[in-house]
Structure formats: structure tokens, C-alpha cells
Amino acid sequence: MSRIGKAPIAIPAGVTVTVKGHEVTVKGPKGELSQEINPDINVEVKDGHVYVTRPTDDKEHRSLHGLYRALIHNMVVGVSEGYKKEMELVGVGYRATSTGQVLELALGFSHAIFIKLPKEVKVEAKTERNKNPLIILESADKQLLGQVCAKIRSLRKPEPYKGKGIKFVGEIIRRKSGKSANAK
């Protein structure tokens, strides 16, 4: 058995999980998420836990077993607690402002970049004196949040010489030394 797949998912208070056909729907205080499940994988809800089982030990069934268990667990955590990502803008003149669902970024280009975010993602831009600007993104959907973060980061990836760019808070960027002074 898959070590991840065989672990039951505890359902916290205030969260309901329903299985209808091949679709699992999770409702909670932070929203509602649903996921289409492969017909071979069996999902059942009993006495406050969600159990994911597979019919055989085929390679495909083993891989899908852990996958769907992880996806359902992420949905349960998302609707009960939510997910939060913080991104930092490192560079002179880099700024971020948010107005509703529109994020405006000044990243050293000749123009400002406007990004319209999905309604499921809440955005907040913070700028403190003598600190790098922060973008704080929150959502119940872990997959969507990761996709939005990747899109924002792709606009100006951190570079290895000065470390300028958009990075996650706590991320360590491998640095390179510049030109060698003694090169002959």
C-alpha cells in the first residue's frame, strides 16, 4: 500500500466532505472545493475520516492512490485553515500595490505590470520603510495559489549575482561571485 494513500484524512469541525459519483466536494468556513476522481479509485467517508482505497497493486493505481489522497487532504486543509504565501520584491525601485483583485508591479521595466487575479485569491501588498515590498496571497485552493505565485515570480525571477527579483519569503537564492579581479 501507498504510505500516503493508506493514511486516513481527519475531517475537522465545520467541514463537510461529500462523494457523488466520481466527484469529491469539500465545504468549509473558507469556501468550497471539488475534485474529479479517477473511477478506479474508491473514496468513502465514515466516522469523521475520509478513506481512499485502490482496487489493485498496478503501477497506475498505486500512483493515483497517493495522489488523490493528497489532493483531498489539501482541499480539507484549504477550506478549514486556508493557504498563505508571501513573496518579496528585491531590487531598487521595485514596488507592488494592490487595488481589489488587481496587482500593480513596478519591476524595473519601462512600464508597470498589471495582473488581474482570480476571485478565489486574496491579495495584499505591504511596503515598510527600509524593507523590501511584500505581496501576501491567500486562498483555500492550494493548486490555484501556487499557479498564481509562479506566474508572478516568472515576471522577474531572482538572478544569482545580486539576488534581484521576486522571491518567496525565506527562499535562499544560490549566489555566484561576479568577475574575478585576478583573472589573467
PDB file of C-alpha atoms in Angstrom:
ATOM      1  CA  MET A   1       0.000   0.000   0.000  1.00  0.00           C
ATOM      2  CA  SER A   2       0.984   3.580  -0.551  1.00  0.00           C
ATOM      3  CA  ARG A   3       2.164   5.078   2.727  1.00  0.00           C
ATOM      4  CA  ILE A   4       0.462   8.367   1.934  1.00  0.00           C
ATOM      5  CA  GLY A   5      -2.599   6.753   0.341  1.00  0.00           C
ATOM      6  CA  LYS A   6      -3.460   4.483   3.248  1.00  0.00           C
ATOM      7  CA  ALA A   7      -3.399   7.262   5.855  1.00  0.00           C
ATOM      8  CA  PRO A   8      -6.960   8.380   6.688  1.00  0.00           C
ATOM      9  CA  ILE A   9      -7.844  12.083   6.407  1.00  0.00           C
ATOM     10  CA  ALA A  10      -9.383  13.536   9.586  1.00  0.00           C
ATOM     11  CA  ILE A  11     -12.304  15.888   8.910  1.00  0.00           C
ATOM     12  CA  PRO A  12     -12.150  18.925  11.252  1.00  0.00           C
ATOM     13  CA  ALA A  13     -15.254  20.510  12.812  1.00  0.00           C
ATOM     14  CA  GLY A  14     -17.208  22.716  10.402  1.00  0.00           C
ATOM     15  CA  VAL A  15     -16.042  20.839   7.292  1.00  0.00           C
ATOM     16  CA  THR A  16     -18.254  18.506   5.255  1.00  0.00           C
ATOM     17  CA  VAL A  17     -16.998  16.031   2.652  1.00  0.00           C
ATOM     18  CA  THR A  18     -19.433  14.553   0.121  1.00  0.00           C
ATOM     19  CA  VAL A  19     -18.717  11.957  -2.553  1.00  0.00           C
ATOM     20  CA  LYS A  20     -21.118  11.962  -5.502  1.00  0.00           C
ATOM     21  CA  GLY A  21     -20.176   9.575  -8.304  1.00  0.00           C
ATOM     22  CA  HIS A  22     -16.572  10.378  -9.249  1.00  0.00           C
ATOM     23  CA  GLU A  23     -16.508  13.837  -7.655  1.00  0.00           C
ATOM     24  CA  VAL A  24     -15.432  14.756  -4.121  1.00  0.00           C
ATOM     25  CA  THR A  25     -16.754  18.074  -2.761  1.00  0.00           C
ATOM     26  CA  VAL A  26     -15.376  19.675   0.409  1.00  0.00           C
ATOM     27  CA  LYS A  27     -17.216  22.578   2.091  1.00  0.00           C
ATOM     28  CA  GLY A  28     -15.882  24.623   4.987  1.00  0.00           C
ATOM     29  CA  PRO A  29     -15.708  28.096   6.512  1.00  0.00           C
ATOM     30  CA  LYS A  30     -13.165  29.309   3.902  1.00  0.00           C
ATOM     31  CA  GLY A  31     -15.088  28.109   0.830  1.00  0.00           C
ATOM     32  CA  GLU A  32     -15.978  25.094  -1.266  1.00  0.00           C
ATOM     33  CA  LEU A  33     -13.681  22.967  -3.447  1.00  0.00           C
ATOM     34  CA  SER A  34     -14.367  19.957  -5.648  1.00  0.00           C
ATOM     35  CA  GLN A  35     -12.124  17.423  -7.390  1.00  0.00           C
ATOM     36  CA  GLU A  36     -12.868  14.867 -10.109  1.00  0.00           C
ATOM     37  CA  ILE A  37     -11.585  11.418  -9.071  1.00  0.00           C
ATOM     38  CA  ASN A  38     -10.472   8.551 -11.333  1.00  0.00           C
ATOM     39  CA  PRO A  39     -13.272   5.911 -11.455  1.00  0.00           C
ATOM     40  CA  ASP A  40     -10.818   3.179 -10.348  1.00  0.00           C
ATOM     41  CA  ILE A  41     -10.046   4.883  -7.008  1.00  0.00           C
ATOM     42  CA  ASN A  42     -12.621   4.433  -4.230  1.00  0.00           C
ATOM     43  CA  VAL A  43     -13.284   7.275  -1.750  1.00  0.00           C
ATOM     44  CA  GLU A  44     -15.514   6.792   1.277  1.00  0.00           C
ATOM     45  CA  VAL A  45     -16.412   8.961   4.269  1.00  0.00           C
ATOM     46  CA  LYS A  46     -17.101   7.256   7.587  1.00  0.00           C
ATOM     47  CA  ASP A  47     -16.951   8.280  11.267  1.00  0.00           C
ATOM     48  CA  GLY A  48     -15.184  11.635  10.738  1.00  0.00           C
ATOM     49  CA  HIS A  49     -12.483  10.367   8.366  1.00  0.00           C
ATOM     50  CA  VAL A  50     -12.012  10.056   4.602  1.00  0.00           C
ATOM     51  CA  TYR A  51     -10.553   6.772   3.348  1.00  0.00           C
ATOM     52  CA  VAL A  52      -9.028   6.371  -0.130  1.00  0.00           C
ATOM     53  CA  THR A  53      -8.593   2.809  -1.450  1.00  0.00           C
ATOM     54  CA  ARG A  54      -7.420   1.252  -4.704  1.00  0.00           C
ATOM     55  CA  PRO A  55      -8.580  -1.942  -6.443  1.00  0.00           C
ATOM     56  CA  THR A  56      -5.187  -3.478  -7.392  1.00  0.00           C
ATOM     57  CA  ASP A  57      -1.443  -3.019  -6.936  1.00  0.00           C
ATOM     58  CA  ASP A  58      -0.880  -1.944 -10.553  1.00  0.00           C
ATOM     59  CA  LYS A  59       1.673   0.835 -11.003  1.00  0.00           C
ATOM     60  CA  GLU A  60      -1.027   3.252 -12.211  1.00  0.00           C
ATOM     61  CA  HIS A  61      -3.357   2.508  -9.284  1.00  0.00           C
ATOM     62  CA  ARG A  62      -0.517   2.876  -6.771  1.00  0.00           C
ATOM     63  CA  SER A  63       0.431   6.311  -8.133  1.00  0.00           C
ATOM     64  CA  LEU A  64      -3.180   7.550  -8.282  1.00  0.00           C
ATOM     65  CA  HIS A  65      -3.853   6.292  -4.731  1.00  0.00           C
ATOM     66  CA  GLY A  66      -1.363   8.664  -3.082  1.00  0.00           C
ATOM     67  CA  LEU A  67      -2.178  11.486  -5.499  1.00  0.00           C
ATOM     68  CA  TYR A  68      -5.910  11.617  -4.769  1.00  0.00           C
ATOM     69  CA  ARG A  69      -5.393  11.204  -1.031  1.00  0.00           C
ATOM     70  CA  ALA A  70      -3.009  14.214  -1.088  1.00  0.00           C
ATOM     71  CA  LEU A  71      -5.410  16.291  -3.231  1.00  0.00           C
ATOM     72  CA  ILE A  72      -8.353  15.591  -0.895  1.00  0.00           C
ATOM     73  CA  HIS A  73      -6.193  16.381   2.159  1.00  0.00           C
ATOM     74  CA  ASN A  74      -5.133  19.703   0.584  1.00  0.00           C
ATOM     75  CA  MET A  75      -8.805  20.556  -0.034  1.00  0.00           C
ATOM     76  CA  VAL A  76      -9.751  19.758   3.594  1.00  0.00           C
ATOM     77  CA  VAL A  77      -6.896  21.901   4.952  1.00  0.00           C
ATOM     78  CA  GLY A  78      -7.713  24.668   2.443  1.00  0.00           C
ATOM     79  CA  VAL A  79     -11.381  25.052   3.380  1.00  0.00           C
ATOM     80  CA  SER A  80     -10.658  24.855   7.127  1.00  0.00           C
ATOM     81  CA  GLU A  81      -7.422  26.872   7.540  1.00  0.00           C
ATOM     82  CA  GLY A  82      -6.560  28.210   4.073  1.00  0.00           C
ATOM     83  CA  TYR A  83      -3.144  28.655   2.480  1.00  0.00           C
ATOM     84  CA  LYS A  84      -0.915  31.732   2.567  1.00  0.00           C
ATOM     85  CA  LYS A  85       2.171  32.600   0.512  1.00  0.00           C
ATOM     86  CA  GLU A  86       4.408  35.648   0.972  1.00  0.00           C
ATOM     87  CA  MET A  87       6.575  36.965  -1.837  1.00  0.00           C
ATOM     88  CA  GLU A  88       9.310  39.569  -1.544  1.00  0.00           C
ATOM     89  CA  LEU A  89      10.418  42.069  -4.205  1.00  0.00           C
ATOM     90  CA  VAL A  90      14.195  42.535  -4.043  1.00  0.00           C
ATOM     91  CA  GLY A  91      15.602  45.385  -6.106  1.00  0.00           C
ATOM     92  CA  VAL A  92      15.922  49.151  -6.211  1.00  0.00           C
ATOM     93  CA  GLY A  93      12.642  50.779  -7.258  1.00  0.00           C
ATOM     94  CA  TYR A  94      10.642  47.546  -7.187  1.00  0.00           C
ATOM     95  CA  ARG A  95       7.127  48.271  -5.895  1.00  0.00           C
ATOM     96  CA  ALA A  96       3.811  46.471  -5.528  1.00  0.00           C
ATOM     97  CA  THR A  97       0.337  47.920  -4.937  1.00  0.00           C
ATOM     98  CA  SER A  98      -2.986  46.116  -4.861  1.00  0.00           C
ATOM     99  CA  THR A  99      -6.428  47.513  -5.678  1.00  0.00           C
ATOM    100  CA  GLY A 100      -9.137  44.896  -5.238  1.00  0.00           C
ATOM    101  CA  GLN A 101      -8.162  41.913  -7.407  1.00  0.00           C
ATOM    102  CA  VAL A 102      -5.622  43.852  -9.494  1.00  0.00           C
ATOM    103  CA  LEU A 103      -1.938  43.741  -8.549  1.00  0.00           C
ATOM    104  CA  GLU A 104       0.291  46.508  -9.951  1.00  0.00           C
ATOM    105  CA  LEU A 105       4.019  45.780 -10.097  1.00  0.00           C
ATOM    106  CA  ALA A 106       6.930  48.100 -10.901  1.00  0.00           C
ATOM    107  CA  LEU A 107       9.844  45.759 -11.669  1.00  0.00           C
ATOM    108  CA  GLY A 108      12.376  47.964 -13.412  1.00  0.00           C
ATOM    109  CA  PHE A 109      10.726  47.772 -16.829  1.00  0.00           C
ATOM    110  CA  SER A 110       9.716  50.910 -18.737  1.00  0.00           C
ATOM    111  CA  HIS A 111       6.090  50.212 -17.827  1.00  0.00           C
ATOM    112  CA  ALA A 112       4.049  48.985 -14.867  1.00  0.00           C
ATOM    113  CA  ILE A 113       2.661  45.441 -14.960  1.00  0.00           C
ATOM    114  CA  PHE A 114      -0.992  44.863 -14.014  1.00  0.00           C
ATOM    115  CA  ILE A 115      -2.133  41.351 -13.064  1.00  0.00           C
ATOM    116  CA  LYS A 116      -5.819  40.530 -12.590  1.00  0.00           C
ATOM    117  CA  LEU A 117      -6.049  37.777 -10.006  1.00  0.00           C
ATOM    118  CA  PRO A 118      -8.825  35.150  -9.728  1.00  0.00           C
ATOM    119  CA  LYS A 119     -11.581  35.967  -7.225  1.00  0.00           C
ATOM    120  CA  GLU A 120     -10.596  32.946  -5.078  1.00  0.00           C
ATOM    121  CA  VAL A 121      -7.221  34.553  -4.266  1.00  0.00           C
ATOM    122  CA  LYS A 122      -6.984  37.439  -1.800  1.00  0.00           C
ATOM    123  CA  VAL A 123      -4.027  39.765  -2.328  1.00  0.00           C
ATOM    124  CA  GLU A 124      -2.377  42.330  -0.084  1.00  0.00           C
ATOM    125  CA  ALA A 125       0.712  44.415  -0.836  1.00  0.00           C
ATOM    126  CA  LYS A 126       2.789  45.775   2.067  1.00  0.00           C
ATOM    127  CA  THR A 127       5.558  48.331   1.890  1.00  0.00           C
ATOM    128  CA  GLU A 128       7.523  49.217   5.013  1.00  0.00           C
ATOM    129  CA  ARG A 129      10.332  51.708   5.258  1.00  0.00           C
ATOM    130  CA  ASN A 130      13.822  50.172   4.808  1.00  0.00           C
ATOM    131  CA  LYS A 131      12.333  46.753   3.977  1.00  0.00           C
ATOM    132  CA  ASN A 132      11.588  45.019   0.695  1.00  0.00           C
ATOM    133  CA  PRO A 133       7.953  45.236  -0.520  1.00  0.00           C
ATOM    134  CA  LEU A 134       5.848  42.155   0.273  1.00  0.00           C
ATOM    135  CA  ILE A 135       2.991  40.535  -1.643  1.00  0.00           C
ATOM    136  CA  ILE A 136       0.760  38.364   0.564  1.00  0.00           C
ATOM    137  CA  LEU A 137      -1.533  35.926  -1.254  1.00  0.00           C
ATOM    138  CA  GLU A 138      -4.215  33.832   0.496  1.00  0.00           C
ATOM    139  CA  SER A 139      -6.584  31.192  -0.869  1.00  0.00           C
ATOM    140  CA  ALA A 140      -8.388  27.968   0.032  1.00  0.00           C
ATOM    141  CA  ASP A 141      -7.182  26.349  -3.216  1.00  0.00           C
ATOM    142  CA  LYS A 142      -3.511  25.325  -2.853  1.00  0.00           C
ATOM    143  CA  GLN A 143      -3.123  24.484  -6.538  1.00  0.00           C
ATOM    144  CA  LEU A 144      -4.513  27.827  -7.753  1.00  0.00           C
ATOM    145  CA  LEU A 145      -2.412  29.743  -5.204  1.00  0.00           C
ATOM    146  CA  GLY A 146       0.762  28.018  -6.388  1.00  0.00           C
ATOM    147  CA  GLN A 147      -0.107  28.751 -10.014  1.00  0.00           C
ATOM    148  CA  VAL A 148      -0.665  32.477  -9.300  1.00  0.00           C
ATOM    149  CA  CYS A 149       2.612  32.670  -7.327  1.00  0.00           C
ATOM    150  CA  ALA A 150       4.505  31.002 -10.175  1.00  0.00           C
ATOM    151  CA  LYS A 151       3.026  33.478 -12.674  1.00  0.00           C
ATOM    152  CA  ILE A 152       4.041  36.482 -10.527  1.00  0.00           C
ATOM    153  CA  ARG A 153       7.528  35.060  -9.936  1.00  0.00           C
ATOM    154  CA  SER A 154       8.026  34.410 -13.678  1.00  0.00           C
ATOM    155  CA  LEU A 155       7.821  38.163 -14.359  1.00  0.00           C
ATOM    156  CA  ARG A 156      11.220  38.728 -12.719  1.00  0.00           C
ATOM    157  CA  LYS A 157      12.959  35.589 -11.412  1.00  0.00           C
ATOM    158  CA  PRO A 158      15.712  36.135  -8.823  1.00  0.00           C
ATOM    159  CA  GLU A 159      19.086  36.361 -10.513  1.00  0.00           C
ATOM    160  CA  PRO A 160      22.195  34.754  -8.973  1.00  0.00           C
ATOM    161  CA  TYR A 161      24.592  37.759  -8.986  1.00  0.00           C
ATOM    162  CA  LYS A 162      22.774  40.444  -6.985  1.00  0.00           C
ATOM    163  CA  GLY A 163      19.707  38.439  -5.940  1.00  0.00           C
ATOM    164  CA  LYS A 164      17.296  40.917  -7.545  1.00  0.00           C
ATOM    165  CA  GLY A 165      13.829  39.700  -8.495  1.00  0.00           C
ATOM    166  CA  ILE A 166      10.657  38.270  -6.954  1.00  0.00           C
ATOM    167  CA  LYS A 167      11.263  35.512  -4.420  1.00  0.00           C
ATOM    168  CA  PHE A 168       9.320  33.708  -1.707  1.00  0.00           C
ATOM    169  CA  VAL A 169       9.942  34.861   1.858  1.00  0.00           C
ATOM    170  CA  GLY A 170      12.535  32.521   3.376  1.00  0.00           C
ATOM    171  CA  GLU A 171      13.746  31.258   0.000  1.00  0.00           C
ATOM    172  CA  ILE A 172      17.519  31.041  -0.315  1.00  0.00           C
ATOM    173  CA  ILE A 173      18.973  32.010  -3.671  1.00  0.00           C
ATOM    174  CA  ARG A 174      22.289  30.449  -4.654  1.00  0.00           C
ATOM    175  CA  ARG A 175      24.638  33.318  -5.310  1.00  0.00           C
ATOM    176  CA  LYS A 176      27.527  33.452  -7.755  1.00  0.00           C
ATOM    177  CA  SER A 177      30.570  35.649  -7.483  1.00  0.00           C
ATOM    178  CA  GLY A 178      30.998  38.173 -10.267  1.00  0.00           C
ATOM    179  CA  LYS A 179      34.053  38.649 -12.435  1.00  0.00           C
ATOM    180  CA  SER A 180      37.261  37.603 -10.758  1.00  0.00           C
ATOM    181  CA  ALA A 181      39.620  40.501 -10.013  1.00  0.00           C
ATOM    182  CA  ASN A 182      42.765  38.438 -10.641  1.00  0.00           C
ATOM    183  CA  ALA A 183      41.690  36.929 -13.962  1.00  0.00           C
ATOM    184  CA  LYS A 184      44.525  36.966 -16.496  1.00  0.00           C
TER     185      LYS A 184
END
